[in-house]
XYZ file of C-alpha atoms in Angstrom:
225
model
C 0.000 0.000 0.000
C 0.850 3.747 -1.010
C 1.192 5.831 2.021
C 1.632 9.328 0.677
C -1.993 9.583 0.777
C -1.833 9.068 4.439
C 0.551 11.824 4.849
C -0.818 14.112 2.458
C -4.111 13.931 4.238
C -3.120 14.265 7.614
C -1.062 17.443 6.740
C -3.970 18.750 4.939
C -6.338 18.319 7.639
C -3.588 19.527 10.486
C -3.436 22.488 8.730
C -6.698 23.421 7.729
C -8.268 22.795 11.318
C -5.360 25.170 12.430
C -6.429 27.775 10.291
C -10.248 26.641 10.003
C -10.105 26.879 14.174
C -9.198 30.712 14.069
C -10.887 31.943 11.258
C -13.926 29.822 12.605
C -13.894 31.304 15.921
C -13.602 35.009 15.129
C -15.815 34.935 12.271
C -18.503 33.977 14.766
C -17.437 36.522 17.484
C -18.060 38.912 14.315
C -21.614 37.710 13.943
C -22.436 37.334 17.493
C -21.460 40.874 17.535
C -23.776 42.224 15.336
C -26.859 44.515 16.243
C -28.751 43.973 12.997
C -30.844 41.046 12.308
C -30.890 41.911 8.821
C -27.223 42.103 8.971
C -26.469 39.343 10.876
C -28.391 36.656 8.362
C -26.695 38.027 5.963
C -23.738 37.402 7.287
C -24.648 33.920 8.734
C -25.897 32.955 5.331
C -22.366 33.642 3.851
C -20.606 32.404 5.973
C -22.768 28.976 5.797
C -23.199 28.790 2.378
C -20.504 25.716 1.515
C -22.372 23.872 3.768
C -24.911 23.495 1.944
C -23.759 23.794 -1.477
C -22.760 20.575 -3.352
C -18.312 19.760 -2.827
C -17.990 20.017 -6.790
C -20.036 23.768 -6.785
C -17.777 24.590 -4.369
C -14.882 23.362 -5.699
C -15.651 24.869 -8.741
C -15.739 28.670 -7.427
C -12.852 28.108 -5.848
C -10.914 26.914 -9.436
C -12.608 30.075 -10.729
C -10.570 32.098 -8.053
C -7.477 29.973 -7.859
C -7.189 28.974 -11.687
C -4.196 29.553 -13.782
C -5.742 32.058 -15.661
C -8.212 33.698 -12.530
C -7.840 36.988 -10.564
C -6.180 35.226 -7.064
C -4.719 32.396 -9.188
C -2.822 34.865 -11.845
C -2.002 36.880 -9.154
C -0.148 34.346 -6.960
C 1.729 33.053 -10.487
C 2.547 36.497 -11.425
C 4.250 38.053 -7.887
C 5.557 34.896 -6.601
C 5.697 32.087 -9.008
C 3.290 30.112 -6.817
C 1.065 27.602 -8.851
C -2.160 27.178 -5.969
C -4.039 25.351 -8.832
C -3.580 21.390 -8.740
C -0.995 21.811 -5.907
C -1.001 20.289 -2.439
C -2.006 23.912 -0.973
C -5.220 23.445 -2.917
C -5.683 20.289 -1.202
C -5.716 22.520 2.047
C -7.834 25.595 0.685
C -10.388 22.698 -0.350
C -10.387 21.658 3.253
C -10.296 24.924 5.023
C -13.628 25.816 2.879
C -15.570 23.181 3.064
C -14.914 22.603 7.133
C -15.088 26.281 7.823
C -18.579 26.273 8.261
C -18.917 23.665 11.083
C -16.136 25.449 12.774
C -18.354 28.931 12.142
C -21.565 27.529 13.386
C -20.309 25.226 16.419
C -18.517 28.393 17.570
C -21.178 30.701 17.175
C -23.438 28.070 18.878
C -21.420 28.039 21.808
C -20.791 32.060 22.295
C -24.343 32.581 22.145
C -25.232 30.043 25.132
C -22.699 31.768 27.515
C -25.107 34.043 30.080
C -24.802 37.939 28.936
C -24.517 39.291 31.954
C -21.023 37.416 31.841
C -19.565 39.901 29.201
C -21.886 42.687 31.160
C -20.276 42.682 34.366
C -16.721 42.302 32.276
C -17.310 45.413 30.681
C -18.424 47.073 34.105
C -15.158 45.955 35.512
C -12.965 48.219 32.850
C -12.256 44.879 30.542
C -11.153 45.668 27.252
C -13.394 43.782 23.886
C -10.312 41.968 23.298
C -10.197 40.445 26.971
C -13.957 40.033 27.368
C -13.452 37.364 24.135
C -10.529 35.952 25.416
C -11.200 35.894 29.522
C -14.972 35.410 29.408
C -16.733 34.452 26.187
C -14.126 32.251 24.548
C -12.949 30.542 28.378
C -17.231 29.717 28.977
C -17.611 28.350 25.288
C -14.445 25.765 24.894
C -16.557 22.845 25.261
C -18.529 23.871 21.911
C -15.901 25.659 20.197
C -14.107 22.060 20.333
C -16.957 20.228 19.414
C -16.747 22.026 16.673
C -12.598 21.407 15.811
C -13.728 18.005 16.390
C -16.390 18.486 13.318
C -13.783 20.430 11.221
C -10.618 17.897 11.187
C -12.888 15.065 10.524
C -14.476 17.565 7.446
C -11.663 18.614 6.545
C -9.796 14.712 6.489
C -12.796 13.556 4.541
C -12.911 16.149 1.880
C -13.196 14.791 -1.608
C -15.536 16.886 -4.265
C -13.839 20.532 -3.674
C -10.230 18.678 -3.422
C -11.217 16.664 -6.755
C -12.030 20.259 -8.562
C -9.607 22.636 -7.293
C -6.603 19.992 -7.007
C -6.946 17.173 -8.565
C -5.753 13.171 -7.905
C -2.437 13.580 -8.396
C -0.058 10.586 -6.923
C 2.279 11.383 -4.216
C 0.613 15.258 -4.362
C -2.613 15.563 -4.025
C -3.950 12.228 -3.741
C -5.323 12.297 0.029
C -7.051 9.082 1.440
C -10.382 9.759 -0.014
C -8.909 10.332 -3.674
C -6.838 7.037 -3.016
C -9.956 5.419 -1.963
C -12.205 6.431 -5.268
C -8.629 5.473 -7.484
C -7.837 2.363 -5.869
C -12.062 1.640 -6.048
C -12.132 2.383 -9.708
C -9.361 0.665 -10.530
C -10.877 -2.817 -9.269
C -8.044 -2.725 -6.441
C -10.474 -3.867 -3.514
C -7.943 -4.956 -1.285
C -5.727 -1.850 -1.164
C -9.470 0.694 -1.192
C -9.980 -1.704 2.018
C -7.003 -0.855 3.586
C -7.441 3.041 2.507
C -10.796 2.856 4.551
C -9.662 1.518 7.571
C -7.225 3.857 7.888
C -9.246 7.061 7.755
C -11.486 5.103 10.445
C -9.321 4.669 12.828
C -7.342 7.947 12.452
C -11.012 10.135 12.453
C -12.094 7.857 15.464
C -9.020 8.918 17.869
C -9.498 12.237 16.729
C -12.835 12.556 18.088
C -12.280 10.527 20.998
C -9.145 12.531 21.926
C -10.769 16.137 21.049
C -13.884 14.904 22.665
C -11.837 14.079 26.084
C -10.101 17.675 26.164
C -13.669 18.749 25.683
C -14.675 17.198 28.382
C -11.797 18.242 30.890
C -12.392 22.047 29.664
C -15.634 21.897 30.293
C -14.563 21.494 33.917
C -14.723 17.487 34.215
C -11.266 16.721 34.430
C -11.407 14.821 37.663
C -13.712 11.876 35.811
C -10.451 10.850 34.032
């Protein structure tokens, strides 16, 4: 068995959930923020959106962008001889889209289930925006906001119709376990897709078991284990 695919797809999905984690987080601080309904759903709706749209529509806006021949793509080509198209960063751009939203919503979830008068008496007290987040929305929410890395890595591992799209299936590149699963599948090589399978199992089942138990002990259970 090939194991670049193993590799490749655990240093997609360590990266994206890094970057998936922050951008997740303060994008729903932003929204939470909000005054306007209007505004907010807007917003929400946005931010959502490749959630609900199909892997492939979403990979294919983001080959529009990144594309040889597209705005971001030419740009990147043109000022720093990066290719993003069909490389292993798409693999990761692929990821960091299509997990972003359960990141966004999890997060949001969880800041707006933490008592107001919390961030009320904070701001009585002389506490700055930036510590309120930190010290008293952000420390009362870990439990969710986790949840939802949990939700992310295991989107972001699993990612197949954007990656297919905006990077492609190439060996020893971009080939991540779900591309070697569909190759290996379509080439009549049971055996080997088996192996592929079992291997994204077990590595997405101690990832939630070990997010889910630091979860748990931030939530304030720690003693239990």
């Amino acid at each position: 068995m090939d194991w670049s695919p193993v590799f490749i797809s655990m240093k997609t999905a360590s990266l994206s959930i890094f970057i998936t984690f922050f951008l997740g987080i303060f994008a729903a601080w932003g929204v939470v923020s909000i005054r306007s309904q209007v505004w907010k759903n807007i917003c929400d709706g946005i931010l959502t959106l490749p959630l609900v749209l199909p892997p492939t529509v979403a990979g294919f806006f983001l080959l529009y962008l990144f594309g040889v021949k597209r705005p971001i793509g030419q740009f990147f080509i043109d000022y720093f001889s990066i290719k993003i198209a069909f490389s292993w960063g798409a693999t990761v751009i692929a990821a960091v889209t299509m997990s972003f939203p359960l990141m966004y919503r999890s997060a949001r979830g969880a800041f707006e289930q933490v008592d107001p008068n919390l961030t009320a008496a904070a701001r009585t007290l002389g506490m700055g925006e930036w510590a309120i987040f930190w010290k008293v929305l952000f420390a009362n929410a870990i439990p969710g906001v986790v949840s939802g890395g949990v939700l992310a890595f295991a989107r972001g591992l699993g990612e197949f119709g954007a990656t297919a799209m905006i990077a492609g299936n190439i060996a020893g590149k971009t080939r991540t376990l779900p591309m070697a699963v569909y190759s290996e599948v379509a080439a009549g090589n049971m055996d080997t897709a088996y192996s592929y399978v079992l291997v994204i199992v077990v590595i997405a089942f101690i990832s939630v078991v070990l997010m889910n138990v630091a979860a748990y002990r931030a939530g304030g259970h720690g003693h239990g284990y």
